[in-house]
Amino acid sequence: MSFERRQTKQIHVGKVPVGGGAPISIQSMTITKTADVEGTLQQIYALAAAGCDIVRCTCNEIEAAEGLAQIVPRSPVPIIADIHHQYKMALAALEAGVHGLRLNPGNIRKPEHIKAVAMEARDRNVPIRIGVNGGSLDPALYEKHGGLTAEAMVESALQEIAYFQEVDFDLIKISVKASNVPLMVEAYRQLSAVTDYPLHLGVTEAGPLPNGLIKATAGISTLLLEGIGDTIRYSLTADPVEEARAGRQLLESLGLRERKNVDLIACPSCGRAEIDVIEVANRAMRAFEDKKIPLQIAVMGCVVNGPGEAREADLGIAAGNKRGHLFVKGRNVAVVPESEMVEALVDWATFIHEHGAEAAIARVDTALAEREAAKDRNALLEEKGDDANHSNEKIVEIRKTISSN
Ligand code: SF4
């Protein structure tokens, strides 16, 4: 299933197309001092490995601009310079060879400065993001609209576009971020109704995990599902690699980017669980974190119901009687000691990724694996009965409560 995306103009940030039907790109931002060239490059490489398409670095001082001149040629992904208050830093970043700029209209307000940057960017064919931010809105607009409103943020973006148009610059993308999710959603909706420049989505200052993740996902995915948004950034108070991972996971789960990493599913655990499902699932998550294996893999708490509940997964493991029962596309394939469950998943996933599920199944005696699974399933049923969660007892109690009232 797919949903229609809003048509936007296309720009290029270095080699990455943004808008105009291009795949939605993932952005993040380094948290190093940009003058620390090696430290910043290390972070950029980690971000690229986690799925980030475009990285932004702060350019707040001359040493940062000088750092960018060394970073840009060695970066595996396009680099955008984030400009704060000094328009001259934007000119310096362009000189350093950056692939894009981000200007905050609330911070650089003099029309002649905005236009000077736009003219230089135009001559170098470098795009600029108009990055309106709820927290630093131009006070005049704040006053005009009686506070921070979606209308005020949209007007701020439109004012900036008008300055750019005066000097024939239209390599533009826009963001109207706020930390308040409904406000941010409304601002982007209004903006997308009045412009066809590509939009960069984000919930600003979303905060630490897991709250930040939830806020950002709520805002970004609401808009993506309406077809709005061409590039995204999670602004988390966390290692930026988490931002890139979150971005990729969100796009993969919405079917907006091809799956590159494991989709790990796990049962919620219940009275039948033979292992600590949370612990094993977390270990599996870590084991697969940086492996580019686009399979759905299941960690299930018991062999009684696990293989059936996760029969759609490419690969799974279910616990029973201190053993792990591996299954591929619902078929039992092998039994391993409980302590080796995660390692076995990694081995099988790697094989399936390289050779396919059929080849993986063909190399083992599935009848033997099924017999072993049946043995443990029956042993567990004997030990815990067929009502391990005591649901029937609860149902009896519920009926008593209802009938006595
Ligand atoms: S029945 Fe088994 S697989 Fe299903 S939730 Fe309980 S422990 Fe997990």
XYZ file of N, CA and C in Angstrom, residues 7-255:
747
model
N 3.150 17.039 -4.749
C 4.178 17.383 -5.732
C 4.933 18.634 -5.310
N 6.242 18.549 -5.310
C 7.053 19.726 -4.974
C 8.139 19.895 -6.035
N 8.758 21.061 -6.007
C 9.904 21.288 -6.898
C 11.065 20.440 -6.392
N 11.998 20.174 -7.273
C 13.157 19.406 -6.816
C 14.400 20.276 -6.747
N 15.135 20.110 -5.648
C 16.452 20.751 -5.548
C 17.460 19.633 -5.278
N 18.731 19.938 -5.359
C 19.764 18.958 -5.028
C 20.655 19.512 -3.924
N 20.801 18.714 -2.867
C 21.778 19.055 -1.841
C 22.975 18.163 -2.146
N 23.976 18.728 -2.809
C 25.052 17.876 -3.326
C 24.439 16.862 -4.273
N 24.713 15.594 -4.012
C 24.211 14.560 -4.921
C 22.813 14.074 -4.509
N 22.276 14.569 -3.434
C 20.990 14.063 -2.935
C 19.824 14.923 -3.444
N 18.915 14.334 -4.234
C 17.752 15.103 -4.667
C 16.739 15.224 -3.524
N 16.127 16.371 -3.418
C 15.108 16.593 -2.370
C 13.873 17.178 -3.037
N 12.739 16.529 -2.846
C 11.490 17.003 -3.447
C 11.302 16.437 -4.843
N 10.159 16.777 -5.440
C 9.889 16.339 -6.809
C 9.852 14.832 -6.963
N 9.355 14.131 -5.950
C 9.210 12.678 -6.039
C 10.459 11.908 -5.646
N 11.528 12.590 -5.245
C 12.749 11.880 -4.808
C 12.451 11.137 -3.503
N 13.200 10.069 -3.198
C 12.997 9.391 -1.912
C 13.159 10.389 -0.770
N 12.362 10.246 0.266
C 12.470 11.183 1.391
C 13.828 10.973 2.057
N 14.579 12.052 2.196
C 15.933 11.906 2.731
C 15.948 12.135 4.232
N 16.999 11.557 4.843
C 17.142 11.621 6.304
C 18.306 12.545 6.635
N 18.050 13.460 7.557
C 19.104 14.393 7.952
C 19.382 14.271 9.440
N 20.568 14.691 9.812
C 20.888 14.820 11.226
C 21.938 15.905 11.346
N 22.382 16.130 12.583
C 23.327 17.227 12.784
C 24.427 16.780 13.731
N 25.655 17.146 13.423
C 26.751 16.785 14.323
C 26.656 17.615 15.603
N 27.218 17.047 16.694
C 27.210 17.815 17.949
C 28.644 18.115 18.399
N 29.568 17.922 17.513
C 30.970 18.259 17.797
C 31.188 19.738 17.483
N 32.333 20.251 17.913
C 32.749 21.576 17.424
C 33.196 21.363 15.983
N 32.684 22.155 15.053
C 33.017 21.922 13.648
C 34.512 22.147 13.394
N 35.141 22.960 14.257
C 36.593 23.177 14.111
C 37.367 21.882 14.399
N 36.760 20.973 15.142
C 37.394 19.669 15.408
C 37.115 18.778 14.192
N 37.973 18.888 13.211
C 37.725 18.248 11.911
C 37.626 16.732 12.037
N 38.595 16.116 12.733
C 38.591 14.648 12.796
C 37.387 14.139 13.592
N 37.102 14.791 14.714
C 35.957 14.372 15.547
C 34.649 14.520 14.786
N 34.526 15.612 14.035
C 33.297 15.852 13.274
C 33.158 14.825 12.155
N 34.279 14.551 11.468
C 34.213 13.562 10.379
C 33.848 12.177 10.911
N 34.371 11.856 12.087
C 34.024 10.549 12.680
C 32.520 10.449 12.884
N 31.957 11.552 13.388
C 30.509 11.542 13.623
C 29.741 11.488 12.293
N 30.228 12.179 11.295
C 29.564 12.161 9.979
C 29.581 10.741 9.411
N 30.712 10.060 9.535
C 30.789 8.671 9.026
C 29.827 7.771 9.797
N 29.738 7.954 11.112
C 28.813 7.126 11.907
C 27.378 7.402 11.474
N 27.068 8.672 11.200
C 25.715 9.028 10.768
C 25.404 8.424 9.397
N 26.374 8.498 8.498
C 26.157 7.932 7.160
C 25.925 6.430 7.269
N 26.687 5.764 8.140
C 26.533 4.312 8.290
C 25.165 3.969 8.873
N 24.601 4.887 9.662
C 23.286 4.629 10.268
C 22.142 5.006 9.329
N 22.473 5.469 8.117
C 21.399 5.725 7.147
C 21.121 7.191 6.883
N 21.978 8.075 7.407
C 21.743 9.503 7.209
C 22.187 9.909 5.790
N 21.360 10.691 5.107
C 21.670 11.081 3.726
C 22.385 12.425 3.643
N 22.065 13.308 4.597
C 22.603 14.681 4.569
C 22.941 15.052 6.017
N 24.098 15.655 6.229
C 24.470 16.022 7.603
C 24.663 17.540 7.693
N 24.170 18.094 8.798
C 24.328 19.537 9.026
C 25.369 19.757 10.119
N 26.196 20.746 9.923
C 27.203 21.106 10.931
C 27.021 22.582 11.260
N 27.270 22.917 12.505
C 27.127 24.322 12.862
C 28.285 25.136 12.265
N 27.958 26.348 11.841
C 29.011 27.248 11.352
C 28.812 28.577 12.080
N 29.274 28.583 13.325
C 28.996 29.713 14.201
C 30.187 30.638 14.373
N 31.342 30.241 13.855
C 32.539 31.063 14.041
C 33.505 30.759 12.907
N 34.478 31.596 12.758
C 35.400 31.459 11.620
C 36.126 30.111 11.643
N 36.469 29.635 12.863
C 37.173 28.344 12.966
C 36.281 27.217 12.431
N 34.955 27.373 12.610
C 34.022 26.347 12.109
C 34.018 26.360 10.580
N 33.996 27.563 10.004
C 34.011 27.669 8.534
C 35.298 27.061 7.988
N 36.399 27.314 8.686
C 37.674 26.737 8.240
C 37.648 25.220 8.353
N 37.014 24.739 9.417
C 36.859 23.280 9.584
C 36.049 22.703 8.435
N 34.983 23.410 8.037
C 34.130 22.920 6.938
C 34.929 22.761 5.639
N 35.876 23.675 5.436
C 36.688 23.584 4.214
C 37.455 22.269 4.168
N 37.765 21.706 5.351
C 38.483 20.417 5.386
C 37.517 19.247 5.456
N 36.351 19.468 6.039
C 35.373 18.388 6.223
C 34.672 18.054 4.905
N 34.216 19.073 4.207
C 33.385 18.850 3.007
C 34.034 17.887 2.002
N 35.321 18.071 1.659
C 35.884 17.149 0.652
C 36.036 15.717 1.145
N 36.043 15.508 2.454
C 36.244 14.146 2.978
C 34.943 13.513 3.444
N 33.843 14.225 3.349
C 32.581 13.685 3.868
C 31.923 12.736 2.859
N 31.371 11.602 3.347
C 30.685 10.679 2.437
C 29.290 11.163 2.052
N 28.787 12.174 2.736
C 27.439 12.692 2.444
C 27.497 14.213 2.324
N 26.507 14.824 1.651
C 26.526 16.290 1.535
C 26.447 16.972 2.911
N 27.084 18.116 2.977
C 27.149 18.867 4.247
C 26.403 20.194 4.110
N 25.566 20.451 5.103
C 24.851 21.734 5.177
C 25.406 22.522 6.358
N 25.623 23.811 6.149
C 26.101 24.656 7.252
C 24.917 25.346 7.914
N 24.883 25.242 9.219
C 23.815 25.894 9.980
C 24.308 27.270 10.424
N 23.612 28.299 9.959
C 24.059 29.666 10.249
C 23.166 30.258 11.343
N 23.810 30.894 12.280
C 23.046 31.397 13.420
C 22.695 32.870 13.228
N 23.571 33.744 13.681
C 23.212 35.160 13.614
C 24.018 35.966 12.600
N 25.154 35.456 12.192
C 26.032 36.287 11.355
C 25.965 35.862 9.899
N 25.458 36.756 9.062
C 25.329 36.385 7.650
C 26.682 36.123 7.019
N 27.717 36.748 7.614
C 29.069 36.537 7.059
C 29.514 35.086 7.198
N 28.983 34.402 8.211
C 29.320 32.981 8.362
C 28.731 32.175 7.203
N 27.588 32.637 6.681
C 26.980 31.953 5.533
C 27.890 32.111 4.317
N 28.414 33.319 4.155
C 29.319 33.555 3.020
C 30.597 32.727 3.179
N 31.069 32.629 4.424
C 32.293 31.845 4.681
C 32.032 30.360 4.413
N 30.856 29.879 4.814
C 30.523 28.460 4.599
C 30.423 28.153 3.109
N 29.859 29.087 2.352
C 29.781 28.892 0.893
C 31.190 28.816 0.315
N 32.044 29.675 0.831
C 33.441 29.650 0.380
C 34.094 28.304 0.719
N 33.677 27.726 1.842
C 34.244 26.423 2.267
C 33.757 25.283 1.380
N 32.729 25.540 0.577
C 32.266 24.512 -0.367
C 31.088 23.691 0.108
N 30.331 24.168 1.119
C 29.196 23.374 1.616
C 28.156 23.170 0.513
N 27.353 22.101 0.696
C 26.339 21.758 -0.308
C 24.998 22.418 -0.039
N 24.871 23.048 1.118
C 23.615 23.704 1.448
C 23.796 24.595 2.666
N 22.853 25.552 2.816
C 22.867 26.425 3.996
C 21.528 26.314 4.676
N 21.540 26.556 5.980
C 20.275 26.719 6.685
C 20.310 28.102 7.334
N 19.326 28.915 6.980
C 19.218 30.250 7.577
C 17.964 30.306 8.425
N 18.079 30.918 9.579
C 16.920 31.100 10.443
C 16.438 32.547 10.271
N 15.260 32.749 9.646
C 14.807 34.122 9.387
C 14.636 34.936 10.670
N 14.436 34.232 11.792
C 14.281 34.952 13.063
C 15.601 35.528 13.536
N 16.724 35.002 13.049
C 18.032 35.433 13.533
C 18.749 36.394 12.591
N 18.605 36.179 11.293
C 19.226 37.121 10.341
C 18.077 37.894 9.706
N 17.947 39.172 10.085
C 16.720 39.883 9.686
C 16.938 40.983 8.666
N 18.165 41.458 8.517
C 18.365 42.582 7.597
C 18.212 42.108 6.155
N 17.262 42.704 5.376
C 17.041 42.253 3.997
C 18.319 42.251 3.165
N 19.197 43.257 3.368
C 20.404 43.309 2.521
C 21.342 42.143 2.835
N 21.331 41.681 4.091
C 22.177 40.543 4.444
C 21.606 39.253 3.841
N 20.286 39.103 3.954
C 19.618 37.895 3.418
C 19.867 37.817 1.917
N 19.724 38.958 1.263
C 19.876 38.965 -0.202
C 21.335 38.724 -0.613
N 22.257 39.235 0.178
C 23.686 39.021 -0.144
C 24.001 37.516 -0.106
N 23.455 36.838 0.873
C 23.702 35.385 0.987
C 23.028 34.667 -0.180
N 21.787 35.046 -0.478
C 21.044 34.369 -1.553
C 21.747 34.552 -2.899
N 22.304 35.744 -3.126
C 22.985 35.982 -4.411
C 24.230 35.103 -4.536
N 24.954 34.997 -3.432
C 26.171 34.173 -3.451
C 25.794 32.686 -3.645
N 24.738 32.257 -2.967
C 24.286 30.865 -3.104
C 23.803 30.607 -4.531
N 23.096 31.585 -5.086
C 22.600 31.456 -6.470
C 23.784 31.266 -7.430
N 24.818 32.095 -7.266
C 25.963 32.009 -8.182
C 26.710 30.681 -8.045
N 26.589 30.078 -6.880
C 27.295 28.802 -6.656
C 26.349 27.605 -6.795
N 25.084 27.859 -7.103
C 24.107 26.785 -7.269
C 23.927 25.957 -5.992
N 23.917 26.639 -4.862
C 23.802 25.959 -3.559
C 22.432 26.278 -2.954
N 21.665 25.260 -2.536
C 20.339 25.525 -1.971
C 20.396 26.052 -0.539
N 19.315 26.727 -0.170
C 19.195 27.239 1.200
C 17.899 26.743 1.806
N 17.990 26.268 3.052
C 16.751 25.974 3.782
C 16.368 27.196 4.593
N 15.130 27.599 4.416
C 14.563 28.647 5.268
C 14.065 27.920 6.508
N 14.823 28.035 7.584
C 14.514 27.244 8.780
C 13.822 28.068 9.845
N 12.494 28.218 9.691
C 11.732 28.968 10.701
C 11.641 28.092 11.945
N 11.842 28.737 13.094
C 11.827 27.989 14.348
C 10.925 28.720 15.335
N 9.940 27.982 15.864
C 8.976 28.598 16.779
C 9.633 29.371 17.908
N 10.754 28.865 18.403
C 11.415 29.487 19.554
C 12.143 30.769 19.217
N 12.433 31.012 17.939
C 13.189 32.228 17.605
C 12.491 33.006 16.489
N 11.183 33.057 16.586
C 10.397 33.790 15.578
C 10.679 35.299 15.700
N 10.668 35.980 14.575
C 10.852 37.432 14.567
C 9.808 38.063 15.514
N 10.251 38.848 16.499
C 9.311 39.424 17.476
C 8.178 40.221 16.815
N 8.470 40.851 15.661
C 7.424 41.656 14.992
C 6.264 40.740 14.569
N 6.596 39.554 14.087
C 5.541 38.613 13.665
C 4.816 38.046 14.875
N 5.573 37.841 15.932
C 4.998 37.338 17.185
C 3.913 38.313 17.654
N 4.274 39.577 17.597
C 3.342 40.616 18.040
C 2.129 40.708 17.097
N 2.422 40.714 15.807
C 1.345 40.860 14.806
C 0.303 39.766 14.944
N 0.755 38.530 15.208
C -0.180 37.396 15.254
C -0.631 37.059 16.678
N -0.219 37.897 17.635
C -0.664 37.681 19.019
C -0.049 36.426 19.621
N 1.198 36.135 19.261
C 1.889 34.979 19.843
C 2.422 34.060 18.763
N 2.861 32.900 19.216
C 3.428 31.934 18.279
C 2.296 31.112 17.660
N 2.022 31.381 16.415
C 0.938 30.666 15.728
C 1.474 30.073 14.423
N 0.683 29.153 13.870
C 1.050 28.556 12.578
C 1.131 29.663 11.518
N 0.190 30.596 11.576
C 0.147 31.684 10.584
C 1.421 32.525 10.661
N 1.870 32.794 11.886
C 3.072 33.621 12.066
C 4.291 32.909 11.474
N 4.396 31.603 11.695
C 5.559 30.870 11.176
C 5.527 30.832 9.644
N 4.339 30.628 9.091
C 4.218 30.583 7.630
C 4.559 31.953 7.049
N 4.086 33.014 7.709
C 4.393 34.351 7.187
C 5.894 34.620 7.213
N 6.554 34.145 8.243
C 7.999 34.322 8.332
C 8.687 33.651 7.131
N 8.253 32.432 6.801
C 8.846 31.719 5.652
C 8.566 32.466 4.352
N 7.338 32.973 4.211
C 6.972 33.655 2.958
C 7.746 34.955 2.781
N 7.978 35.640 3.890
C 8.776 36.884 3.828
C 10.171 36.580 3.292
N 10.749 35.514 3.811
C 12.109 35.150 3.400
C 12.135 34.743 1.916
N 11.108 33.989 1.505
C 11.029 33.588 0.087
C 10.998 34.846 -0.788
N 10.236 35.853 -0.350
C 10.113 37.082 -1.150
C 11.484 37.747 -1.324
N 12.288 37.778 -0.257
C 13.641 38.350 -0.391
C 14.451 37.547 -1.399
N 14.345 36.245 -1.312
C 15.114 35.380 -2.224
C 14.669 35.614 -3.677
N 13.362 35.749 -3.842
C 12.855 35.919 -5.219
C 13.315 37.236 -5.820
N 13.494 38.238 -4.962
C 13.966 39.540 -5.461
C 15.320 39.414 -6.153
N 16.104 38.423 -5.740
C 17.430 38.264 -6.374
C 17.476 36.977 -7.208
N 16.278 36.532 -7.623
C 16.193 35.369 -8.531
C 16.788 34.100 -7.954
N 16.564 33.866 -6.700
C 17.085 32.640 -6.089
C 15.911 31.746 -5.725
N 15.907 30.538 -6.237
C 14.781 29.662 -5.864
C 15.197 28.223 -5.537
N 16.454 28.034 -5.165
C 16.876 26.699 -4.702
C 16.543 26.601 -3.208
N 15.256 26.498 -2.960
C 14.767 26.696 -1.588
C 14.108 25.437 -1.053
N 14.362 25.151 0.227
C 13.468 24.243 0.949
C 13.134 24.927 2.262
N 12.060 24.486 2.864
C 11.545 25.250 4.005
C 11.204 24.320 5.167
N 11.422 24.825 6.385
C 10.905 24.132 7.568
C 10.223 25.151 8.467
N 9.184 24.694 9.151
C 8.490 25.541 10.147
C 8.342 24.681 11.411
N 9.460 24.561 12.128
C 9.487 23.640 13.262
C 9.024 24.328 14.552
N 8.346 23.525 15.370
C 7.991 23.983 16.710
C 8.124 22.777 17.623
N 8.234 23.021 18.915
C 8.332 21.873 19.820
C 6.944 21.365 20.195
N 5.928 22.152 19.875
C 4.551 21.760 20.121
C 4.037 21.020 18.874
N 3.695 19.755 19.041
C 3.389 18.932 17.863
C 2.167 19.435 17.073
N 1.014 19.685 17.704
C -0.131 20.153 16.901
C 0.166 21.463 16.163
N 0.943 22.356 16.794
C 1.286 23.627 16.150
C 2.172 23.386 14.929
N 3.146 22.522 15.097
C 4.049 22.204 13.986
C 3.269 21.574 12.834
N 2.390 20.644 13.150
C 1.600 19.975 12.099
C 0.768 21.002 11.337
N 0.135 21.889 12.082
C -0.722 22.896 11.447
C 0.104 23.850 10.573
N 1.276 24.241 11.071
C 2.116 25.171 10.296
C 2.535 24.530 8.969
N 2.936 23.277 9.013
C 3.337 22.607 7.754
C 2.143 22.444 6.821
N 0.980 22.124 7.389
C -0.203 21.988 6.512
C -0.471 23.299 5.790
N -0.431 24.403 6.553
C -0.715 25.708 5.931
C 0.355 26.050 4.901
N 1.592 25.766 5.240
C 2.684 26.091 4.330
C 2.565 25.295 3.032
N 2.233 24.014 3.151
C 2.171 23.178 1.942
C 1.020 23.592 1.041
N 0.046 24.310 1.606
C -1.075 24.767 0.789
C -0.706 26.003 -0.035
N 0.349 26.723 0.374
C 0.654 27.975 -0.332
C 1.984 27.970 -1.079
N 2.738 26.877 -0.979
C 4.005 26.840 -1.710
C 4.302 25.425 -2.192
N 5.064 25.330 -3.278
C 5.459 23.991 -3.714
C 6.970 23.781 -3.599
N 7.611 24.578 -2.755
C 9.010 24.283 -2.448
C 9.062 23.029 -1.577
N 10.130 22.231 -1.680
C 10.207 21.044 -0.826
C 10.253 21.409 0.659
N 9.677 20.541 1.473
C 9.599 20.823 2.914
C 10.471 19.861 3.718
N 11.130 20.444 4.700
C 11.981 19.688 5.629
C 11.192 19.590 6.933
N 10.868 18.376 7.353
C 10.008 18.200 8.539
C 10.823 17.959 9.810
N 10.309 18.480 10.908
C 10.932 18.192 12.194
C 10.151 18.810 13.330
N 10.257 18.176 14.500
C 9.715 18.749 15.735
C 10.944 19.234 16.490
N 11.050 20.537 16.660
C 12.286 21.057 17.251
C 12.353 20.770 18.753
N 13.569 20.606 19.242
C 13.799 20.342 20.669
C 12.859 19.284 21.207
N 12.750 18.168 20.482
C 11.805 17.122 20.904
C 12.196 16.546 22.260
N 13.495 16.550 22.590
C 13.913 16.121 23.921
C 14.568 14.755 23.939
N 14.836 14.255 25.172
C 15.526 12.969 25.292
C 14.619 11.783 24.968
N 15.235 10.610 24.796
C 14.487 9.383 24.543
C 13.787 8.942 25.834
N 12.651 8.289 25.814
C 11.895 7.984 24.609
C 10.891 9.081 24.228
N 10.684 10.073 25.143
C 9.643 11.084 24.874
C 9.879 11.838 23.568
N 11.162 12.192 23.346
C 11.491 12.948 22.137
C 11.154 12.170 20.880
N 11.418 10.888 20.967
C 11.156 10.019 19.828
C 9.658 9.984 19.525
N 8.872 9.918 20.573
C 7.416 9.833 20.392
C 6.880 11.144 19.821
N 7.353 12.267 20.398
C 6.873 13.573 19.902
C 7.234 13.765 18.432
N 8.497 13.494 18.113
C 8.945 13.714 16.736
C 8.206 12.781 15.782
N 8.033 11.533 16.193
C 7.339 10.580 15.319
C 5.891 11.006 15.109
N 5.260 11.487 16.177
C 3.859 11.916 16.057
C 3.738 13.020 15.009
N 4.610 14.018 15.101
C 4.520 15.148 14.165
C 4.921 14.771 12.751
N 6.063 14.114 12.628
C 6.592 13.827 11.286
C 5.701 12.828 10.565
N 5.288 11.756 11.265
C 4.530 10.728 10.541
C 3.128 11.212 10.190
N 2.534 12.057 11.015
C 1.217 12.609 10.671
C 1.294 13.306 9.317
N 2.333 14.128 9.154
C 2.466 14.877 7.897
C 2.834 13.964 6.734
N 3.755 13.033 6.975
C 4.148 12.129 5.881
C 2.942 11.350 5.369
N 2.073 10.936 6.282
C 0.899 10.167 5.861
C -0.099 11.029 5.084
N 0.040 12.348 5.206
C -0.797 13.240 4.394
C -0.097 13.610 3.092
N 1.084 13.016 2.872
C 1.818 13.290 1.624
C 2.693 14.517 1.718
N 2.799 15.096 2.932
C 3.589 16.322 3.110
C 4.979 15.968 3.644
N 6.023 16.549 3.025
C 7.381 16.357 3.544
C 8.279 15.691 2.528
N 9.494 16.248 2.388
C 10.446 15.737 1.395
C 11.755 15.295 2.029
N 12.011 15.775 3.237
C 13.223 15.399 3.959
C 12.894 15.560 5.447
N 13.519 14.732 6.301
C 13.135 14.776 7.720
C 14.353 14.808 8.634
N 14.130 15.377 9.813
C 15.161 15.272 10.845
C 14.506 15.064 12.212
N 14.978 14.075 12.921
C 14.594 13.916 14.327
C 15.535 14.795 15.149
N 15.001 15.722 15.956
C 15.867 16.537 16.822
C 15.806 15.961 18.221
N 16.704 15.046 18.532
C 16.657 14.366 19.824
C 17.812 14.825 20.708
N 17.575 14.788 22.022
C 18.655 15.056 22.956
C 19.339 13.709 23.190
N 20.120 13.301 22.212
C 20.735 11.973 22.238
C 21.874 11.962 21.238
N 22.610 10.864 21.214
C 23.630 10.678 20.188
C 22.962 10.867 18.824
N 23.525 11.705 17.949
C 22.850 11.940 16.658
C 22.623 10.665 15.839
N 23.431 9.634 16.093
C 23.213 8.369 15.384
C 21.792 7.861 15.649
N 21.281 8.137 16.853
C 19.898 7.738 17.175
C 18.908 8.461 16.268
N 19.229 9.718 15.924
C 18.342 10.478 15.030
C 18.278 9.821 13.663
N 19.460 9.440 13.166
C 19.501 8.824 11.836
C 18.764 7.494 11.850
N 18.990 6.701 12.886
C 18.309 5.400 12.975
C 16.800 5.580 13.037
N 16.374 6.547 13.854
C 14.932 6.776 13.997
C 14.335 7.192 12.654
N 15.038 8.072 11.952
C 14.542 8.530 10.650
C 14.387 7.378 9.684
N 15.413 6.541 9.651
C 15.355 5.417 8.710
C 14.230 4.449 9.101
N 14.148 4.168 10.398
C 13.114 3.218 10.836
C 11.721 3.739 10.520
N 11.534 5.035 10.737
C 10.204 5.605 10.463
C 9.871 5.459 8.972
N 10.810 5.848 8.127
C 10.532 5.789 6.681
C 10.335 4.347 6.217
N 11.118 3.431 6.774
C 10.945 2.021 6.388
C 9.591 1.513 6.852
N 9.202 1.878 8.071
C 7.936 1.325 8.571
C 6.733 1.943 7.857
N 6.902 3.131 7.270
C 5.796 3.722 6.489
C 5.867 3.299 5.023
N 6.871 2.475 4.706
C 7.016 2.022 3.312
C 7.507 3.129 2.394
